[in-house]
Amino acid sequence: PQIKPGRKVRQLHFGGGTPNYLTPAQIDRFSKFIHSHFEFHDDAELSTELDPRTLTEEHIAAFRAMGINRASMGVQDVKPEVGEAVHRLQTDEQNRNALKWLRDAGITSCNLDLIYGLPKQTPEGFEETLHHILDYAPDRLAVFSYAHVPWIMPAQKILEAKDLPNAEAKLRMLEKIITILTDNGYHHLGMDHFASQDDPLTIAQKNGTLQRNFQGYSTHGGVEICAFGMSSISQTARSYRQNFKDVTDYGQAVTAGHYPIDRGILLTDEDVLRRDIIMSIMCQLHLDYAAKSEQHGIDVKTHFADSLASLEPMQADGLLELNQDNLDITPQGRLFIRNIAMAFDAYLQDGAPTKGKFSKTV
């Protein structure tokens, strides 16, 4: 499918790896190519992922000239023993320099990515990492659960599974994450994401307009995602398409003048309905039965009677509240929001085994 001329870009995300692997000259070349083919809204969000270990001021100047106004950096953990265990040595000086350069260049919205559940991590050590990160004063934080899936990610085979924290330790880390960050003024959007109180994402959630897509939480709804590059996923209102994951397959398709699409799916009306229900739970932490019934022309309580009934044990555990009109996620339930949303996922209700296919939710 071709992109019609005249359509303006509202968001651009430059990632899927580390764009500052490129030289500043290559970034400038890419920028000129993008801006020669696409027109951007005046208030468009242009973001990039960065690796502080190889970042330079020249990189940031090139990104700023491109129009980048948001940045996300991977930190994972600040403990040296964890960095050694995952073969990622990254210093405090590198982190601080990167943030200073970004802010001096006018890129004032900065997100930091942390990971809990890595080899050699402990709840006590990760608590120290969190307090250290707070001194960086990021605008947003994404604290992801490490998923050990070497059958999908062969690079993980070098990590020692015996050094991984157990489920109880990971849960303690997650509890510390939420407690420490919210006690220090961050708003818990849900799942892995936190933002400052004046961040657009926080404001959007409080206004009931927060959205979610493959790039995470967003303030923009109803946008189509056009993805370029290996393994990237495009999204329209009723379809998803994924490009080839293998560089040879991708290169051959492009060289032959074909779209490098490996697979795709057209959504049914039921898929669209369930996606909307799941997005409401994940983004608004709330499900209004009457509003969704009117929107989709069905009786939500009847249609999802089995799903709602399956959530009753979670209600007994204080993770959510089910009443006559609504489903509401409690503060404690934000820890398990993926598990709650899974009750409405038809593709997880067919009895198919998931071991060796999906990672754990916490």
Short mmCIF file of C-alpha atoms in Angstrom, two decimals:
data_model
loop_
_atom_site.label_atom_id
_atom_site.label_comp_id
_atom_site.label_asym_id
_atom_site.label_seq_id
_atom_site.Cartn_x
_atom_site.Cartn_y
_atom_site.Cartn_z
CA PRO A 1 0.00 0.00 0.00
CA GLN A 2 1.25 3.45 -0.93
CA ILE A 3 0.99 6.57 1.21
CA LYS A 4 -1.14 9.18 -0.50
CA PRO A 5 0.56 12.54 -1.14
CA GLY A 6 -0.46 15.38 1.14
CA ARG A 7 -0.93 13.32 4.29
CA LYS A 8 0.85 14.96 7.19
CA VAL A 9 2.90 13.12 9.78
CA ARG A 10 1.88 13.65 13.39
CA GLN A 11 4.49 11.43 15.02
CA LEU A 12 7.82 10.02 13.90
CA HIS A 13 9.77 7.51 15.95
CA PHE A 14 13.34 6.73 14.93
CA GLY A 15 14.30 3.54 16.69
CA GLY A 16 14.09 -0.20 16.62
CA GLY A 17 17.68 -0.18 17.81
CA THR A 18 20.16 2.64 18.34
CA PRO A 19 20.01 5.36 15.67
CA ASN A 20 23.19 7.01 16.96
CA TYR A 21 24.98 3.96 15.60
CA LEU A 22 24.85 6.08 12.45
CA THR A 23 27.31 8.92 11.95
CA PRO A 24 26.04 12.52 12.17
CA ALA A 25 26.48 12.77 8.39
CA GLN A 26 24.30 9.69 7.86
CA ILE A 27 21.65 11.08 10.20
CA ASP A 28 21.66 14.32 8.22
CA ARG A 29 21.24 12.37 4.97
CA PHE A 30 18.35 10.40 6.47
CA SER A 31 16.75 13.63 7.71
CA LYS A 32 16.86 15.23 4.27
CA PHE A 33 15.32 12.11 2.74
CA ILE A 34 12.47 12.01 5.27
CA HIS A 35 11.65 15.70 4.99
CA SER A 36 11.75 15.57 1.19
CA HIS A 37 9.09 12.84 1.14
CA PHE A 38 6.84 13.70 4.09
CA GLU A 39 5.16 16.83 5.39
CA PHE A 40 4.87 17.24 9.16
CA HIS A 41 2.28 18.91 11.37
CA ASP A 42 3.56 22.04 13.09
CA ASP A 43 3.21 20.34 16.48
CA ALA A 44 4.48 16.94 15.35
CA GLU A 45 6.36 14.78 17.84
CA LEU A 46 9.67 13.48 16.52
CA SER A 47 11.44 11.08 18.84
CA THR A 48 14.53 8.93 18.75
CA GLU A 49 16.12 6.18 20.79
CA LEU A 50 19.68 6.78 21.96
CA ASP A 51 22.57 4.80 23.43
CA PRO A 52 24.53 7.03 25.86
CA ARG A 53 27.63 4.84 25.48
CA THR A 54 28.29 5.99 21.92
CA LEU A 55 26.41 9.29 21.85
CA THR A 56 28.23 12.54 20.99
CA GLU A 57 27.21 16.19 20.89
CA GLU A 58 27.55 16.01 17.11
CA HIS A 59 24.91 13.26 17.03
CA ILE A 60 22.53 15.41 19.04
CA ALA A 61 23.09 18.42 16.78
CA ALA A 62 22.18 16.24 13.78
CA PHE A 63 19.05 14.91 15.50
CA ARG A 64 17.99 18.42 16.50
CA ALA A 65 18.42 19.64 12.93
CA MET A 66 16.18 16.75 11.89
CA GLY A 67 13.47 18.13 14.18
CA ILE A 68 13.79 15.64 17.04
CA ASN A 69 12.05 17.00 20.15
CA ARG A 70 11.83 13.86 22.31
CA ALA A 71 14.46 11.28 23.20
CA SER A 72 14.54 7.92 24.94
CA MET A 73 17.69 6.39 26.40
CA GLY A 74 18.39 2.89 27.59
CA VAL A 75 19.93 2.68 31.06
CA GLN A 76 18.70 -0.73 32.31
CA ASP A 77 20.55 -0.57 35.65
CA VAL A 78 23.36 1.52 37.14
CA LYS A 79 24.94 -1.29 39.16
CA PRO A 80 28.35 -2.35 37.70
CA GLU A 81 27.78 -6.02 38.59
CA VAL A 82 24.53 -6.02 36.60
CA GLY A 83 26.18 -4.28 33.66
CA GLU A 84 28.93 -6.88 33.62
CA ALA A 85 26.40 -9.72 33.80
CA VAL A 86 24.48 -8.43 30.76
CA HIS A 87 27.61 -7.28 28.91
CA ARG A 88 26.52 -3.64 28.93
CA LEU A 89 28.94 -1.37 30.77
CA GLN A 90 27.52 2.14 30.97
CA THR A 91 28.79 4.83 33.30
CA ASP A 92 27.04 7.51 35.29
CA GLU A 93 29.11 10.10 33.42
CA GLN A 94 27.81 8.84 30.07
CA ASN A 95 24.22 9.08 31.29
CA ARG A 96 24.63 12.57 32.72
CA ASN A 97 26.48 13.88 29.67
CA ALA A 98 23.78 12.57 27.35
CA LEU A 99 20.99 14.22 29.34
CA LYS A 100 22.88 17.52 29.59
CA TRP A 101 23.60 17.59 25.86
CA LEU A 102 19.97 16.84 25.04
CA ARG A 103 18.62 19.53 27.32
CA ASP A 104 21.18 22.10 26.19
CA ALA A 105 20.11 21.40 22.59
CA GLY A 106 16.45 22.04 23.43
CA ILE A 107 15.33 18.40 23.55
CA THR A 108 13.70 18.74 26.93
CA SER A 109 11.44 15.67 26.95
CA CYS A 110 13.59 12.72 27.96
CA ASN A 111 12.54 9.16 28.72
CA LEU A 112 14.74 6.59 30.42
CA ASP A 113 14.32 2.83 30.02
CA LEU A 114 15.10 0.56 32.96
CA ILE A 115 14.83 -3.22 33.13
CA TYR A 116 14.13 -5.31 36.21
CA GLY A 117 14.67 -9.05 36.43
CA LEU A 118 18.18 -8.98 34.94
CA PRO A 119 20.96 -11.30 36.10
CA LYS A 120 22.59 -10.23 39.39
CA GLN A 121 19.75 -7.84 40.26
CA THR A 122 18.30 -7.82 43.77
CA PRO A 123 15.37 -5.85 45.20
CA GLU A 124 17.76 -3.89 47.44
CA GLY A 125 20.17 -3.12 44.62
CA PHE A 126 17.41 -2.06 42.26
CA GLU A 127 16.02 0.26 44.93
CA GLU A 128 19.40 2.02 44.93
CA THR A 129 19.25 2.22 41.14
CA LEU A 130 15.82 3.88 41.29
CA HIS A 131 17.01 6.57 43.71
CA HIS A 132 20.05 7.14 41.50
CA ILE A 133 17.82 7.53 38.43
CA LEU A 134 15.60 10.05 40.20
CA ASP A 135 18.60 12.38 40.37
CA TYR A 136 18.58 12.44 36.55
CA ALA A 137 15.04 13.92 36.69
CA PRO A 138 13.66 12.22 33.55
CA ASP A 139 10.27 13.33 32.24
CA ARG A 140 9.20 9.76 31.61
CA LEU A 141 10.30 6.34 32.79
CA ALA A 142 9.65 2.94 31.28
CA VAL A 143 10.58 0.11 33.64
CA PHE A 144 10.33 -3.12 31.70
CA SER A 145 10.27 -6.67 33.00
CA TYR A 146 13.12 -8.68 31.54
CA ALA A 147 11.78 -11.62 29.56
CA HIS A 148 14.24 -14.50 29.30
CA VAL A 149 13.24 -16.05 25.97
CA PRO A 150 16.45 -17.42 24.41
CA TRP A 151 14.36 -19.53 22.01
CA ILE A 152 13.22 -16.22 20.45
CA MET A 153 16.25 -14.03 21.24
CA PRO A 154 19.38 -16.16 20.68
CA ALA A 155 21.60 -13.38 22.06
CA GLN A 156 20.15 -14.11 25.51
CA LYS A 157 21.83 -17.53 25.55
CA ILE A 158 25.02 -15.91 26.86
CA LEU A 159 23.21 -14.77 30.02
CA GLU A 160 23.32 -17.10 32.97
CA ALA A 161 19.77 -18.20 33.80
CA LYS A 162 20.94 -19.20 37.28
CA ASP A 163 21.70 -15.53 38.05
CA LEU A 164 18.16 -14.37 37.26
CA PRO A 165 16.05 -13.20 40.22
CA ASN A 166 13.08 -15.42 41.00
CA ALA A 167 9.44 -14.41 40.63
CA GLU A 168 9.14 -13.28 44.26
CA ALA A 169 12.19 -11.03 43.95
CA LYS A 170 10.86 -9.55 40.70
CA LEU A 171 7.53 -8.78 42.32
CA ARG A 172 9.31 -7.03 45.18
CA MET A 173 11.23 -4.98 42.62
CA LEU A 174 8.01 -4.04 40.87
CA GLU A 175 6.44 -2.95 44.15
CA LYS A 176 9.49 -0.79 44.88
CA ILE A 177 9.32 0.72 41.40
CA ILE A 178 5.74 1.86 41.84
CA THR A 179 6.15 3.01 45.44
CA ILE A 180 9.39 4.95 44.95
CA LEU A 181 8.41 6.61 41.68
CA THR A 182 4.92 7.63 42.78
CA ASP A 183 6.23 8.85 46.14
CA ASN A 184 8.59 11.09 44.17
CA GLY A 185 5.88 12.71 42.08
CA TYR A 186 5.61 10.46 39.05
CA HIS A 187 2.21 9.36 37.76
CA HIS A 188 1.81 5.64 37.11
CA LEU A 189 0.15 5.42 33.71
CA GLY A 190 -0.14 1.66 33.99
CA MET A 191 1.96 -1.38 33.18
CA ASP A 192 5.59 -0.27 32.87
CA HIS A 193 5.19 3.45 32.27
CA PHE A 194 5.50 6.53 34.46
CA ALA A 195 5.42 10.24 33.64
CA SER A 196 5.76 13.55 35.44
CA GLN A 197 2.54 15.20 36.60
CA ASP A 198 2.67 17.87 33.86
CA ASP A 199 3.58 15.45 31.07
CA PRO A 200 1.12 15.27 28.14
CA LEU A 201 0.62 11.53 28.78
CA THR A 202 -0.43 12.14 32.38
CA ILE A 203 -2.80 14.91 31.34
CA ALA A 204 -4.27 12.73 28.57
CA GLN A 205 -4.98 9.87 30.96
CA LYS A 206 -6.69 12.17 33.43
CA ASN A 207 -8.76 13.60 30.54
CA GLY A 208 -9.67 10.12 29.29
CA THR A 209 -7.91 10.56 25.94
CA LEU A 210 -4.78 8.43 26.41
CA GLN A 211 -4.07 5.96 23.61
CA ARG A 212 -1.68 3.06 23.11
CA ASN A 213 0.07 1.63 20.06
CA PHE A 214 3.19 -0.36 19.22
CA GLN A 215 5.36 2.56 20.32
CA GLY A 216 3.75 2.67 23.76
CA TYR A 217 1.38 5.23 25.24
CA SER A 218 0.40 8.16 23.04
CA THR A 219 -1.74 11.29 23.11
CA HIS A 220 -2.80 10.77 19.50
CA GLY A 221 -5.68 8.45 18.65
CA GLY A 222 -6.90 7.28 15.27
CA VAL A 223 -3.52 7.59 13.57
CA GLU A 224 -2.15 5.02 11.17
CA ILE A 225 1.35 3.70 11.74
CA CYS A 226 3.55 3.30 8.68
CA ALA A 227 6.58 1.24 9.64
CA PHE A 228 9.86 1.06 7.74
CA GLY A 229 12.69 -1.37 8.39
CA MET A 230 13.12 -4.99 9.37
CA SER A 231 10.52 -6.56 11.69
CA SER A 232 8.62 -3.27 12.05
CA ILE A 233 4.83 -3.38 12.30
CA SER A 234 2.39 -1.10 10.50
CA GLN A 235 -1.12 -0.49 11.79
CA THR A 236 -4.33 0.79 10.26
CA ALA A 237 -7.82 0.86 11.70
CA ARG A 238 -8.46 -2.72 10.61
CA SER A 239 -5.12 -4.33 9.84
CA TYR A 240 -1.58 -5.06 10.98
CA ARG A 241 1.41 -5.80 8.74
CA GLN A 242 4.89 -6.92 9.74
CA ASN A 243 8.00 -6.60 7.62
CA PHE A 244 10.55 -9.38 7.20
CA LYS A 245 12.74 -9.96 10.26
CA ASP A 246 15.67 -11.37 8.28
CA VAL A 247 18.00 -8.90 6.55
CA THR A 248 18.39 -11.13 3.49
CA ASP A 249 14.64 -11.52 2.96
CA TYR A 250 14.09 -7.81 3.56
CA GLY A 251 16.87 -6.78 1.17
CA GLN A 252 15.71 -9.13 -1.59
CA ALA A 253 12.15 -7.78 -1.43
CA VAL A 254 13.24 -4.14 -1.56
CA THR A 255 15.76 -4.79 -4.36
CA ALA A 256 13.04 -6.50 -6.39
CA GLY A 257 10.75 -3.51 -5.92
CA HIS A 258 8.33 -5.36 -3.65
CA TYR A 259 6.91 -4.34 -0.31
CA PRO A 260 8.99 -6.20 2.32
CA ILE A 261 5.89 -7.47 4.11
CA ASP A 262 6.26 -10.90 5.69
CA ARG A 263 2.77 -11.30 7.11
CA GLY A 264 -0.39 -9.43 7.98
CA ILE A 265 -3.85 -9.75 9.41
CA LEU A 266 -7.19 -8.13 8.63
CA LEU A 267 -9.23 -7.47 11.75
CA THR A 268 -12.77 -8.74 12.14
CA ASP A 269 -15.47 -6.72 13.87
CA GLU A 270 -14.86 -8.90 16.94
CA ASP A 271 -11.13 -8.08 16.84
CA VAL A 272 -11.86 -4.35 16.69
CA LEU A 273 -14.29 -4.62 19.60
CA ARG A 274 -11.88 -6.57 21.79
CA ARG A 275 -9.00 -4.24 20.94
CA ASP A 276 -11.08 -1.27 22.05
CA ILE A 277 -12.02 -2.99 25.32
CA ILE A 278 -8.40 -3.90 26.03
CA MET A 279 -7.20 -0.38 25.19
CA SER A 280 -9.76 1.12 27.57
CA ILE A 281 -8.50 -1.08 30.38
CA MET A 282 -4.82 -0.42 29.65
CA CYS A 283 -5.11 3.32 28.99
CA GLN A 284 -8.04 4.55 31.09
CA LEU A 285 -7.90 1.84 33.79
CA HIS A 286 -11.67 1.85 33.45
CA LEU A 287 -14.37 0.21 31.36
CA ASP A 288 -17.78 1.87 31.04
CA TYR A 289 -20.23 -0.85 29.98
CA ALA A 290 -22.95 1.50 28.73
CA ALA A 291 -20.59 3.69 26.70
CA LYS A 292 -18.95 0.73 24.99
CA SER A 293 -22.31 -0.94 24.39
CA GLU A 294 -23.58 2.16 22.61
CA GLN A 295 -20.35 2.60 20.66
CA HIS A 296 -20.30 -0.96 19.31
CA GLY A 297 -24.02 -1.74 19.17
CA ILE A 298 -23.89 -4.68 21.57
CA ASP A 299 -24.54 -5.41 25.22
CA VAL A 300 -21.00 -5.49 26.63
CA LYS A 301 -21.96 -7.24 29.87
CA THR A 302 -23.71 -10.05 27.99
CA HIS A 303 -21.09 -10.31 25.25
CA PHE A 304 -18.23 -10.54 27.74
CA ALA A 305 -20.06 -12.39 30.51
CA ASP A 306 -17.44 -15.17 30.63
CA SER A 307 -14.55 -12.70 30.61
CA LEU A 308 -16.05 -10.64 33.42
CA ALA A 309 -16.79 -13.77 35.45
CA SER A 310 -13.18 -14.90 35.08
CA LEU A 311 -12.06 -11.66 36.73
CA GLU A 312 -13.98 -12.28 39.96
CA PRO A 313 -10.96 -13.92 41.69
CA MET A 314 -8.93 -10.80 40.88
CA GLN A 315 -11.68 -8.69 42.40
CA ALA A 316 -11.46 -10.79 45.56
CA ASP A 317 -7.71 -10.07 45.62
CA GLY A 318 -8.33 -6.32 45.40
CA LEU A 319 -6.94 -5.87 41.89
CA LEU A 320 -10.12 -4.48 40.35
CA GLU A 321 -13.69 -3.53 41.11
CA LEU A 322 -16.63 -4.99 39.20
CA ASN A 323 -19.96 -3.28 39.68
CA GLN A 324 -23.21 -2.86 37.78
CA ASP A 325 -21.91 -0.15 35.45
CA ASN A 326 -18.12 -0.28 35.33
CA LEU A 327 -14.90 -2.17 35.65
CA ASP A 328 -12.22 -0.17 37.48
CA ILE A 329 -8.58 -1.07 38.03
CA THR A 330 -7.32 -0.44 41.57
CA PRO A 331 -3.85 1.00 42.27
CA GLN A 332 -2.67 -2.48 43.20
CA GLY A 333 -4.25 -3.84 40.03
CA ARG A 334 -1.95 -1.72 37.87
CA LEU A 335 0.72 -4.28 38.73
CA PHE A 336 -1.30 -6.91 36.88
CA ILE A 337 -3.02 -4.88 34.18
CA ARG A 338 -1.74 -7.22 31.44
CA ASN A 339 -3.28 -10.19 33.23
CA ILE A 340 -6.58 -8.35 33.56
CA ALA A 341 -6.63 -7.37 29.89
CA MET A 342 -5.82 -10.94 28.85
CA ALA A 343 -9.31 -11.99 29.96
CA PHE A 344 -10.66 -10.18 26.89
CA ASP A 345 -8.12 -11.54 24.39
CA ALA A 346 -9.86 -14.17 22.28
CA TYR A 347 -6.53 -15.45 20.96
CA LEU A 348 -5.53 -16.49 24.48
CA GLN A 349 -8.83 -18.26 25.13
CA ASP A 350 -8.59 -21.04 22.57
CA GLY A 351 -6.74 -23.43 24.83
CA ALA A 352 -3.55 -23.27 22.82
CA PRO A 353 -0.38 -23.84 24.84
CA THR A 354 1.72 -20.73 25.35
CA LYS A 355 4.84 -22.20 26.98
CA GLY A 356 7.90 -21.36 24.90
CA LYS A 357 5.94 -18.76 23.01
CA PHE A 358 5.19 -15.87 25.34
CA SER A 359 7.11 -14.32 28.21
CA LYS A 360 5.73 -13.82 31.71
CA THR A 361 3.73 -10.68 32.43
CA VAL A 362 5.64 -9.83 35.63
#
